[in-house]
């Protein structure tokens, strides 16, 4: 089955892929065409999360073909109980590059995120939207990037909204985490036992 998602913005490629996979018979192949990196990564991440095998082929001119195999295999849960016990089923939702305004707001966001590193249990996910994506695209030498990298090394999943990255023209400057999408964000927020908004 072929699915053309070129020209569609988040979350449409993921939603159309989801619907197509639901309609597709077991042991079948779905090919999804997209025309940006964010959609490509989001479709692959969605397929993987659903337990399907997928691969991507760069067609040039910023077009990609994502091939998803439904069936023919099995998945293995690699999360052990020790890893799960190090995390709270909580999400940190960051909507701005500061807490409040001005220089104080910039200092506070660094302080809050640095404090998370010291907690005995970490949030499972950090999602950056709107101006929050300016944090994950900061200068490589900034304190905030070091904090995010430390959190990621400890297993915290970090996502930056793909539409937001494109809006602020910083998609090519992402230093830490992965490109996220609206469907994945809503799913994470609804499945989380709590959300902390900064």
JSON list of C-alpha atoms in Angstrom, two decimals:
[
{"chain": "A", "resi": 1, "resn": "UNK", "atom": "CA", "xyz": [0.00, 0.00, 0.00]},
{"chain": "A", "resi": 2, "resn": "UNK", "atom": "CA", "xyz": [1.29, 3.50, -0.84]},
{"chain": "A", "resi": 3, "resn": "UNK", "atom": "CA", "xyz": [0.51, 6.63, 1.15]},
{"chain": "A", "resi": 4, "resn": "UNK", "atom": "CA", "xyz": [1.46, 10.10, -0.11]},
{"chain": "A", "resi": 5, "resn": "UNK", "atom": "CA", "xyz": [1.88, 12.51, 2.82]},
{"chain": "A", "resi": 6, "resn": "UNK", "atom": "CA", "xyz": [3.95, 15.11, 0.99]},
{"chain": "A", "resi": 7, "resn": "UNK", "atom": "CA", "xyz": [2.90, 18.67, 1.76]},
{"chain": "A", "resi": 8, "resn": "UNK", "atom": "CA", "xyz": [1.11, 17.68, 4.97]},
{"chain": "A", "resi": 9, "resn": "UNK", "atom": "CA", "xyz": [1.99, 19.32, 8.28]},
{"chain": "A", "resi": 10, "resn": "UNK", "atom": "CA", "xyz": [2.15, 17.74, 11.73]},
{"chain": "A", "resi": 11, "resn": "UNK", "atom": "CA", "xyz": [0.31, 15.66, 12.88]},
{"chain": "A", "resi": 12, "resn": "UNK", "atom": "CA", "xyz": [-1.29, 14.63, 9.55]},
{"chain": "A", "resi": 13, "resn": "UNK", "atom": "CA", "xyz": [1.48, 12.26, 8.31]},
{"chain": "A", "resi": 14, "resn": "UNK", "atom": "CA", "xyz": [1.36, 10.29, 11.56]},
{"chain": "A", "resi": 15, "resn": "UNK", "atom": "CA", "xyz": [-2.45, 10.26, 11.70]},
{"chain": "A", "resi": 16, "resn": "UNK", "atom": "CA", "xyz": [-2.72, 9.09, 8.09]},
{"chain": "A", "resi": 17, "resn": "UNK", "atom": "CA", "xyz": [-0.06, 6.42, 8.73]},
{"chain": "A", "resi": 18, "resn": "UNK", "atom": "CA", "xyz": [-1.96, 5.24, 11.81]},
{"chain": "A", "resi": 19, "resn": "UNK", "atom": "CA", "xyz": [-5.21, 4.94, 9.87]},
{"chain": "A", "resi": 20, "resn": "UNK", "atom": "CA", "xyz": [-3.52, 3.14, 6.96]},
{"chain": "A", "resi": 21, "resn": "UNK", "atom": "CA", "xyz": [-1.86, 0.64, 9.30]},
{"chain": "A", "resi": 22, "resn": "UNK", "atom": "CA", "xyz": [-5.19, -0.05, 11.02]},
{"chain": "A", "resi": 23, "resn": "UNK", "atom": "CA", "xyz": [-6.75, -0.84, 7.63]},
{"chain": "A", "resi": 24, "resn": "UNK", "atom": "CA", "xyz": [-3.75, -2.83, 6.36]},
{"chain": "A", "resi": 25, "resn": "UNK", "atom": "CA", "xyz": [-3.83, -6.62, 6.64]},
{"chain": "A", "resi": 26, "resn": "UNK", "atom": "CA", "xyz": [-1.20, -8.44, 8.69]},
{"chain": "A", "resi": 27, "resn": "UNK", "atom": "CA", "xyz": [2.03, -9.36, 6.89]},
{"chain": "A", "resi": 28, "resn": "UNK", "atom": "CA", "xyz": [1.76, -6.39, 4.54]},
{"chain": "A", "resi": 29, "resn": "UNK", "atom": "CA", "xyz": [3.93, -3.42, 3.65]},
{"chain": "A", "resi": 30, "resn": "UNK", "atom": "CA", "xyz": [3.04, 0.29, 3.80]},
{"chain": "A", "resi": 31, "resn": "UNK", "atom": "CA", "xyz": [5.15, 2.86, 1.96]},
{"chain": "A", "resi": 32, "resn": "UNK", "atom": "CA", "xyz": [4.76, 6.44, 3.18]},
{"chain": "A", "resi": 33, "resn": "UNK", "atom": "CA", "xyz": [6.11, 9.39, 1.18]},
{"chain": "A", "resi": 34, "resn": "UNK", "atom": "CA", "xyz": [7.00, 12.55, 3.15]},
{"chain": "A", "resi": 35, "resn": "UNK", "atom": "CA", "xyz": [8.84, 15.72, 2.27]},
{"chain": "A", "resi": 36, "resn": "UNK", "atom": "CA", "xyz": [10.55, 16.81, 5.47]},
{"chain": "A", "resi": 37, "resn": "UNK", "atom": "CA", "xyz": [12.83, 15.35, 8.14]},
{"chain": "A", "resi": 38, "resn": "UNK", "atom": "CA", "xyz": [10.34, 15.94, 10.97]},
{"chain": "A", "resi": 39, "resn": "UNK", "atom": "CA", "xyz": [7.61, 13.89, 9.27]},
{"chain": "A", "resi": 40, "resn": "UNK", "atom": "CA", "xyz": [10.10, 11.15, 8.38]},
{"chain": "A", "resi": 41, "resn": "UNK", "atom": "CA", "xyz": [11.32, 10.82, 11.98]},
{"chain": "A", "resi": 42, "resn": "UNK", "atom": "CA", "xyz": [7.80, 11.03, 13.41]},
{"chain": "A", "resi": 43, "resn": "UNK", "atom": "CA", "xyz": [6.40, 8.32, 11.10]},
{"chain": "A", "resi": 44, "resn": "UNK", "atom": "CA", "xyz": [9.33, 6.00, 11.88]},
{"chain": "A", "resi": 45, "resn": "UNK", "atom": "CA", "xyz": [9.02, 6.62, 15.64]},
{"chain": "A", "resi": 46, "resn": "UNK", "atom": "CA", "xyz": [5.27, 5.96, 15.50]},
{"chain": "A", "resi": 47, "resn": "UNK", "atom": "CA", "xyz": [5.76, 2.70, 13.58]},
{"chain": "A", "resi": 48, "resn": "UNK", "atom": "CA", "xyz": [8.49, 1.53, 15.97]},
{"chain": "A", "resi": 49, "resn": "UNK", "atom": "CA", "xyz": [6.34, 2.37, 19.00]},
{"chain": "A", "resi": 50, "resn": "UNK", "atom": "CA", "xyz": [3.55, 0.25, 17.52]},
{"chain": "A", "resi": 51, "resn": "UNK", "atom": "CA", "xyz": [5.98, -2.67, 17.16]},
{"chain": "A", "resi": 52, "resn": "UNK", "atom": "CA", "xyz": [6.45, -2.52, 13.38]},
{"chain": "A", "resi": 53, "resn": "UNK", "atom": "CA", "xyz": [9.73, -2.75, 11.50]},
{"chain": "A", "resi": 54, "resn": "UNK", "atom": "CA", "xyz": [10.50, 0.32, 9.39]},
{"chain": "A", "resi": 55, "resn": "UNK", "atom": "CA", "xyz": [13.26, 1.82, 7.29]},
{"chain": "A", "resi": 56, "resn": "UNK", "atom": "CA", "xyz": [13.72, 5.05, 5.39]},
{"chain": "A", "resi": 57, "resn": "UNK", "atom": "CA", "xyz": [15.11, 5.81, 1.96]},
{"chain": "A", "resi": 58, "resn": "UNK", "atom": "CA", "xyz": [16.25, 9.32, 1.03]},
{"chain": "A", "resi": 59, "resn": "UNK", "atom": "CA", "xyz": [14.82, 10.05, -2.43]},
{"chain": "A", "resi": 60, "resn": "UNK", "atom": "CA", "xyz": [16.62, 13.40, -2.74]},
{"chain": "A", "resi": 61, "resn": "UNK", "atom": "CA", "xyz": [15.09, 16.86, -2.98]},
{"chain": "A", "resi": 62, "resn": "UNK", "atom": "CA", "xyz": [14.07, 16.56, 0.71]},
{"chain": "A", "resi": 63, "resn": "UNK", "atom": "CA", "xyz": [11.73, 13.64, -0.03]},
{"chain": "A", "resi": 64, "resn": "UNK", "atom": "CA", "xyz": [11.76, 10.36, 1.88]},
{"chain": "A", "resi": 65, "resn": "UNK", "atom": "CA", "xyz": [10.08, 6.98, 1.52]},
{"chain": "A", "resi": 66, "resn": "UNK", "atom": "CA", "xyz": [9.34, 5.25, 4.82]},
{"chain": "A", "resi": 67, "resn": "UNK", "atom": "CA", "xyz": [8.66, 1.52, 4.44]},
{"chain": "A", "resi": 68, "resn": "UNK", "atom": "CA", "xyz": [6.73, -0.06, 7.31]},
{"chain": "A", "resi": 69, "resn": "UNK", "atom": "CA", "xyz": [6.28, -3.83, 7.63]},
{"chain": "A", "resi": 70, "resn": "UNK", "atom": "CA", "xyz": [3.15, -4.90, 9.48]},
{"chain": "A", "resi": 71, "resn": "UNK", "atom": "CA", "xyz": [3.67, -8.44, 10.74]},
{"chain": "A", "resi": 72, "resn": "UNK", "atom": "CA", "xyz": [6.40, -10.96, 9.91]},
{"chain": "A", "resi": 73, "resn": "UNK", "atom": "CA", "xyz": [8.11, -10.51, 13.25]},
{"chain": "A", "resi": 74, "resn": "UNK", "atom": "CA", "xyz": [7.96, -9.92, 16.93]},
{"chain": "A", "resi": 75, "resn": "UNK", "atom": "CA", "xyz": [9.12, -7.29, 19.35]},
{"chain": "A", "resi": 76, "resn": "UNK", "atom": "CA", "xyz": [11.04, -7.64, 22.59]},
{"chain": "A", "resi": 77, "resn": "UNK", "atom": "CA", "xyz": [10.47, -5.43, 25.62]},
{"chain": "A", "resi": 78, "resn": "UNK", "atom": "CA", "xyz": [13.96, -4.31, 26.58]},
{"chain": "A", "resi": 79, "resn": "UNK", "atom": "CA", "xyz": [12.97, -2.23, 29.59]},
{"chain": "A", "resi": 80, "resn": "UNK", "atom": "CA", "xyz": [13.87, -3.97, 32.81]},
{"chain": "A", "resi": 81, "resn": "UNK", "atom": "CA", "xyz": [12.30, -3.28, 36.20]},
{"chain": "A", "resi": 82, "resn": "UNK", "atom": "CA", "xyz": [15.39, -1.44, 37.46]},
{"chain": "A", "resi": 83, "resn": "UNK", "atom": "CA", "xyz": [15.26, 1.05, 34.60]},
{"chain": "A", "resi": 84, "resn": "UNK", "atom": "CA", "xyz": [11.52, 1.57, 35.08]},
{"chain": "A", "resi": 85, "resn": "UNK", "atom": "CA", "xyz": [12.03, 2.20, 38.81]},
{"chain": "A", "resi": 86, "resn": "UNK", "atom": "CA", "xyz": [14.35, 5.15, 38.10]},
{"chain": "A", "resi": 87, "resn": "UNK", "atom": "CA", "xyz": [11.55, 7.15, 36.47]},
{"chain": "A", "resi": 88, "resn": "UNK", "atom": "CA", "xyz": [8.24, 8.70, 37.38]},
{"chain": "A", "resi": 89, "resn": "UNK", "atom": "CA", "xyz": [5.47, 8.48, 34.80]},
{"chain": "A", "resi": 90, "resn": "UNK", "atom": "CA", "xyz": [5.54, 12.27, 34.56]},
{"chain": "A", "resi": 91, "resn": "UNK", "atom": "CA", "xyz": [6.08, 14.68, 31.70]},
{"chain": "A", "resi": 92, "resn": "UNK", "atom": "CA", "xyz": [7.74, 18.09, 31.81]},
{"chain": "A", "resi": 93, "resn": "UNK", "atom": "CA", "xyz": [6.06, 20.34, 29.23]},
{"chain": "A", "resi": 94, "resn": "UNK", "atom": "CA", "xyz": [8.18, 23.38, 28.37]},
{"chain": "A", "resi": 95, "resn": "UNK", "atom": "CA", "xyz": [6.38, 26.18, 26.46]},
{"chain": "A", "resi": 96, "resn": "UNK", "atom": "CA", "xyz": [8.98, 28.95, 26.64]},
{"chain": "A", "resi": 97, "resn": "UNK", "atom": "CA", "xyz": [12.74, 29.43, 26.75]},
{"chain": "A", "resi": 98, "resn": "UNK", "atom": "CA", "xyz": [12.44, 31.02, 30.19]},
{"chain": "A", "resi": 99, "resn": "UNK", "atom": "CA", "xyz": [10.27, 30.93, 33.30]},
{"chain": "A", "resi": 100, "resn": "UNK", "atom": "CA", "xyz": [8.83, 34.40, 33.52]},
{"chain": "A", "resi": 101, "resn": "UNK", "atom": "CA", "xyz": [10.56, 37.25, 31.76]},
{"chain": "A", "resi": 102, "resn": "UNK", "atom": "CA", "xyz": [14.00, 38.61, 31.01]},
{"chain": "A", "resi": 103, "resn": "UNK", "atom": "CA", "xyz": [17.30, 37.58, 32.49]},
{"chain": "A", "resi": 104, "resn": "UNK", "atom": "CA", "xyz": [15.68, 36.25, 35.67]},
{"chain": "A", "resi": 105, "resn": "UNK", "atom": "CA", "xyz": [13.40, 34.00, 33.59]},
{"chain": "A", "resi": 106, "resn": "UNK", "atom": "CA", "xyz": [16.42, 32.60, 31.74]},
{"chain": "A", "resi": 107, "resn": "UNK", "atom": "CA", "xyz": [18.19, 31.90, 35.03]},
{"chain": "A", "resi": 108, "resn": "UNK", "atom": "CA", "xyz": [15.11, 30.18, 36.46]},
{"chain": "A", "resi": 109, "resn": "UNK", "atom": "CA", "xyz": [14.67, 27.73, 33.56]},
{"chain": "A", "resi": 110, "resn": "UNK", "atom": "CA", "xyz": [18.32, 26.66, 33.93]},
{"chain": "A", "resi": 111, "resn": "UNK", "atom": "CA", "xyz": [17.87, 26.30, 37.71]},
{"chain": "A", "resi": 112, "resn": "UNK", "atom": "CA", "xyz": [14.69, 24.24, 37.43]},
{"chain": "A", "resi": 113, "resn": "UNK", "atom": "CA", "xyz": [16.11, 21.86, 34.83]},
{"chain": "A", "resi": 114, "resn": "UNK", "atom": "CA", "xyz": [19.39, 21.51, 36.72]},
{"chain": "A", "resi": 115, "resn": "UNK", "atom": "CA", "xyz": [17.41, 20.62, 39.86]},
{"chain": "A", "resi": 116, "resn": "UNK", "atom": "CA", "xyz": [15.62, 17.82, 37.99]},
{"chain": "A", "resi": 117, "resn": "UNK", "atom": "CA", "xyz": [19.03, 16.18, 37.46]},
{"chain": "A", "resi": 118, "resn": "UNK", "atom": "CA", "xyz": [19.48, 15.87, 41.23]},
{"chain": "A", "resi": 119, "resn": "UNK", "atom": "CA", "xyz": [16.18, 14.12, 41.89]},
{"chain": "A", "resi": 120, "resn": "UNK", "atom": "CA", "xyz": [16.23, 10.42, 42.83]},
{"chain": "A", "resi": 121, "resn": "UNK", "atom": "CA", "xyz": [13.54, 9.73, 40.22]},
{"chain": "A", "resi": 122, "resn": "UNK", "atom": "CA", "xyz": [13.37, 11.53, 36.89]},
{"chain": "A", "resi": 123, "resn": "UNK", "atom": "CA", "xyz": [10.44, 12.38, 34.63]},
{"chain": "A", "resi": 124, "resn": "UNK", "atom": "CA", "xyz": [10.11, 9.96, 31.71]},
{"chain": "A", "resi": 125, "resn": "UNK", "atom": "CA", "xyz": [9.70, 12.69, 29.11]},
{"chain": "A", "resi": 126, "resn": "UNK", "atom": "CA", "xyz": [10.46, 16.35, 28.44]},
{"chain": "A", "resi": 127, "resn": "UNK", "atom": "CA", "xyz": [8.51, 17.98, 25.61]},
{"chain": "A", "resi": 128, "resn": "UNK", "atom": "CA", "xyz": [9.50, 21.42, 24.27]},
{"chain": "A", "resi": 129, "resn": "UNK", "atom": "CA", "xyz": [6.97, 23.42, 22.26]},
{"chain": "A", "resi": 130, "resn": "UNK", "atom": "CA", "xyz": [6.67, 27.00, 21.03]},
{"chain": "A", "resi": 131, "resn": "UNK", "atom": "CA", "xyz": [9.70, 29.02, 22.27]},
{"chain": "A", "resi": 132, "resn": "UNK", "atom": "CA", "xyz": [10.74, 26.03, 24.38]},
{"chain": "A", "resi": 133, "resn": "UNK", "atom": "CA", "xyz": [12.44, 24.62, 21.27]},
{"chain": "A", "resi": 134, "resn": "UNK", "atom": "CA", "xyz": [14.94, 27.49, 21.48]},
{"chain": "A", "resi": 135, "resn": "UNK", "atom": "CA", "xyz": [16.39, 25.67, 24.52]},
{"chain": "A", "resi": 136, "resn": "UNK", "atom": "CA", "xyz": [17.19, 22.45, 22.64]},
{"chain": "A", "resi": 137, "resn": "UNK", "atom": "CA", "xyz": [18.69, 24.44, 19.78]},
{"chain": "A", "resi": 138, "resn": "UNK", "atom": "CA", "xyz": [20.85, 26.71, 21.96]},
{"chain": "A", "resi": 139, "resn": "UNK", "atom": "CA", "xyz": [24.58, 27.15, 21.47]},
{"chain": "A", "resi": 140, "resn": "UNK", "atom": "CA", "xyz": [26.48, 23.89, 22.07]},
{"chain": "A", "resi": 141, "resn": "UNK", "atom": "CA", "xyz": [28.45, 25.44, 24.94]},
{"chain": "A", "resi": 142, "resn": "UNK", "atom": "CA", "xyz": [25.40, 26.70, 26.85]},
{"chain": "A", "resi": 143, "resn": "UNK", "atom": "CA", "xyz": [24.51, 25.37, 30.30]},
{"chain": "A", "resi": 144, "resn": "UNK", "atom": "CA", "xyz": [21.04, 24.36, 29.11]},
{"chain": "A", "resi": 145, "resn": "UNK", "atom": "CA", "xyz": [22.38, 22.01, 26.41]},
{"chain": "A", "resi": 146, "resn": "UNK", "atom": "CA", "xyz": [24.69, 20.34, 28.92]},
{"chain": "A", "resi": 147, "resn": "UNK", "atom": "CA", "xyz": [21.75, 19.85, 31.31]},
{"chain": "A", "resi": 148, "resn": "UNK", "atom": "CA", "xyz": [19.56, 18.38, 28.56]},
{"chain": "A", "resi": 149, "resn": "UNK", "atom": "CA", "xyz": [22.36, 16.05, 27.45]},
{"chain": "A", "resi": 150, "resn": "UNK", "atom": "CA", "xyz": [22.85, 14.84, 31.03]},
{"chain": "A", "resi": 151, "resn": "UNK", "atom": "CA", "xyz": [19.11, 14.17, 31.33]},
{"chain": "A", "resi": 152, "resn": "UNK", "atom": "CA", "xyz": [19.11, 12.29, 28.03]},
{"chain": "A", "resi": 153, "resn": "UNK", "atom": "CA", "xyz": [22.12, 10.19, 29.13]},
{"chain": "A", "resi": 154, "resn": "UNK", "atom": "CA", "xyz": [20.13, 9.21, 32.22]},
{"chain": "A", "resi": 155, "resn": "UNK", "atom": "CA", "xyz": [17.31, 7.96, 29.98]},
{"chain": "A", "resi": 156, "resn": "UNK", "atom": "CA", "xyz": [14.90, 10.91, 29.86]},
{"chain": "A", "resi": 157, "resn": "UNK", "atom": "CA", "xyz": [13.24, 11.19, 26.44]},
{"chain": "A", "resi": 158, "resn": "UNK", "atom": "CA", "xyz": [13.42, 14.73, 25.06]},
{"chain": "A", "resi": 159, "resn": "UNK", "atom": "CA", "xyz": [11.25, 15.90, 22.18]},
{"chain": "A", "resi": 160, "resn": "UNK", "atom": "CA", "xyz": [11.08, 19.25, 20.38]},
{"chain": "A", "resi": 161, "resn": "UNK", "atom": "CA", "xyz": [7.97, 20.12, 18.36]},
{"chain": "A", "resi": 162, "resn": "UNK", "atom": "CA", "xyz": [8.77, 19.79, 14.64]},
{"chain": "A", "resi": 163, "resn": "UNK", "atom": "CA", "xyz": [6.36, 22.53, 13.57]},
{"chain": "A", "resi": 164, "resn": "UNK", "atom": "CA", "xyz": [7.85, 24.86, 16.19]},
{"chain": "A", "resi": 165, "resn": "UNK", "atom": "CA", "xyz": [11.41, 24.11, 15.05]},
{"chain": "A", "resi": 166, "resn": "UNK", "atom": "CA", "xyz": [10.43, 24.97, 11.49]},
{"chain": "A", "resi": 167, "resn": "UNK", "atom": "CA", "xyz": [8.50, 28.10, 12.55]},
{"chain": "A", "resi": 168, "resn": "UNK", "atom": "CA", "xyz": [11.54, 29.50, 14.37]},
{"chain": "A", "resi": 169, "resn": "UNK", "atom": "CA", "xyz": [13.81, 28.25, 11.53]},
{"chain": "A", "resi": 170, "resn": "UNK", "atom": "CA", "xyz": [16.01, 26.22, 13.89]},
{"chain": "A", "resi": 171, "resn": "UNK", "atom": "CA", "xyz": [15.25, 22.64, 12.77]},
{"chain": "A", "resi": 172, "resn": "UNK", "atom": "CA", "xyz": [18.84, 22.23, 11.57]},
{"chain": "A", "resi": 173, "resn": "UNK", "atom": "CA", "xyz": [20.20, 23.43, 14.93]},
{"chain": "A", "resi": 174, "resn": "UNK", "atom": "CA", "xyz": [18.69, 20.75, 17.19]},
{"chain": "A", "resi": 175, "resn": "UNK", "atom": "CA", "xyz": [21.46, 19.77, 19.63]},
{"chain": "A", "resi": 176, "resn": "UNK", "atom": "CA", "xyz": [19.70, 17.28, 21.89]},
{"chain": "A", "resi": 177, "resn": "UNK", "atom": "CA", "xyz": [16.66, 15.00, 21.79]},
{"chain": "A", "resi": 178, "resn": "UNK", "atom": "CA", "xyz": [14.42, 14.14, 18.86]},
{"chain": "A", "resi": 179, "resn": "UNK", "atom": "CA", "xyz": [11.90, 15.94, 16.71]},
{"chain": "A", "resi": 180, "resn": "UNK", "atom": "CA", "xyz": [8.40, 15.41, 18.10]},
{"chain": "A", "resi": 181, "resn": "UNK", "atom": "CA", "xyz": [4.90, 15.68, 16.67]},
{"chain": "A", "resi": 182, "resn": "UNK", "atom": "CA", "xyz": [1.43, 16.67, 17.87]},
{"chain": "A", "resi": 183, "resn": "UNK", "atom": "CA", "xyz": [0.09, 13.09, 17.94]},
{"chain": "A", "resi": 184, "resn": "UNK", "atom": "CA", "xyz": [3.02, 11.81, 20.03]},
{"chain": "A", "resi": 185, "resn": "UNK", "atom": "CA", "xyz": [2.81, 14.82, 22.35]},
{"chain": "A", "resi": 186, "resn": "UNK", "atom": "CA", "xyz": [-0.91, 14.39, 23.02]},
{"chain": "A", "resi": 187, "resn": "UNK", "atom": "CA", "xyz": [-0.47, 10.63, 23.51]},
{"chain": "A", "resi": 188, "resn": "UNK", "atom": "CA", "xyz": [2.37, 11.20, 26.00]},
{"chain": "A", "resi": 189, "resn": "UNK", "atom": "CA", "xyz": [0.44, 13.85, 27.94]},
{"chain": "A", "resi": 190, "resn": "UNK", "atom": "CA", "xyz": [-2.69, 11.71, 28.18]},
{"chain": "A", "resi": 191, "resn": "UNK", "atom": "CA", "xyz": [-0.76, 8.58, 29.24]},
{"chain": "A", "resi": 192, "resn": "UNK", "atom": "CA", "xyz": [1.35, 10.44, 31.78]},
{"chain": "A", "resi": 193, "resn": "UNK", "atom": "CA", "xyz": [0.37, 10.32, 35.44]},
{"chain": "A", "resi": 194, "resn": "UNK", "atom": "CA", "xyz": [1.08, 14.02, 35.67]},
{"chain": "A", "resi": 195, "resn": "UNK", "atom": "CA", "xyz": [2.40, 16.96, 33.69]},
{"chain": "A", "resi": 196, "resn": "UNK", "atom": "CA", "xyz": [4.60, 19.76, 34.99]},
{"chain": "A", "resi": 197, "resn": "UNK", "atom": "CA", "xyz": [4.38, 22.86, 32.77]},
{"chain": "A", "resi": 198, "resn": "UNK", "atom": "CA", "xyz": [7.19, 25.42, 32.63]}
]
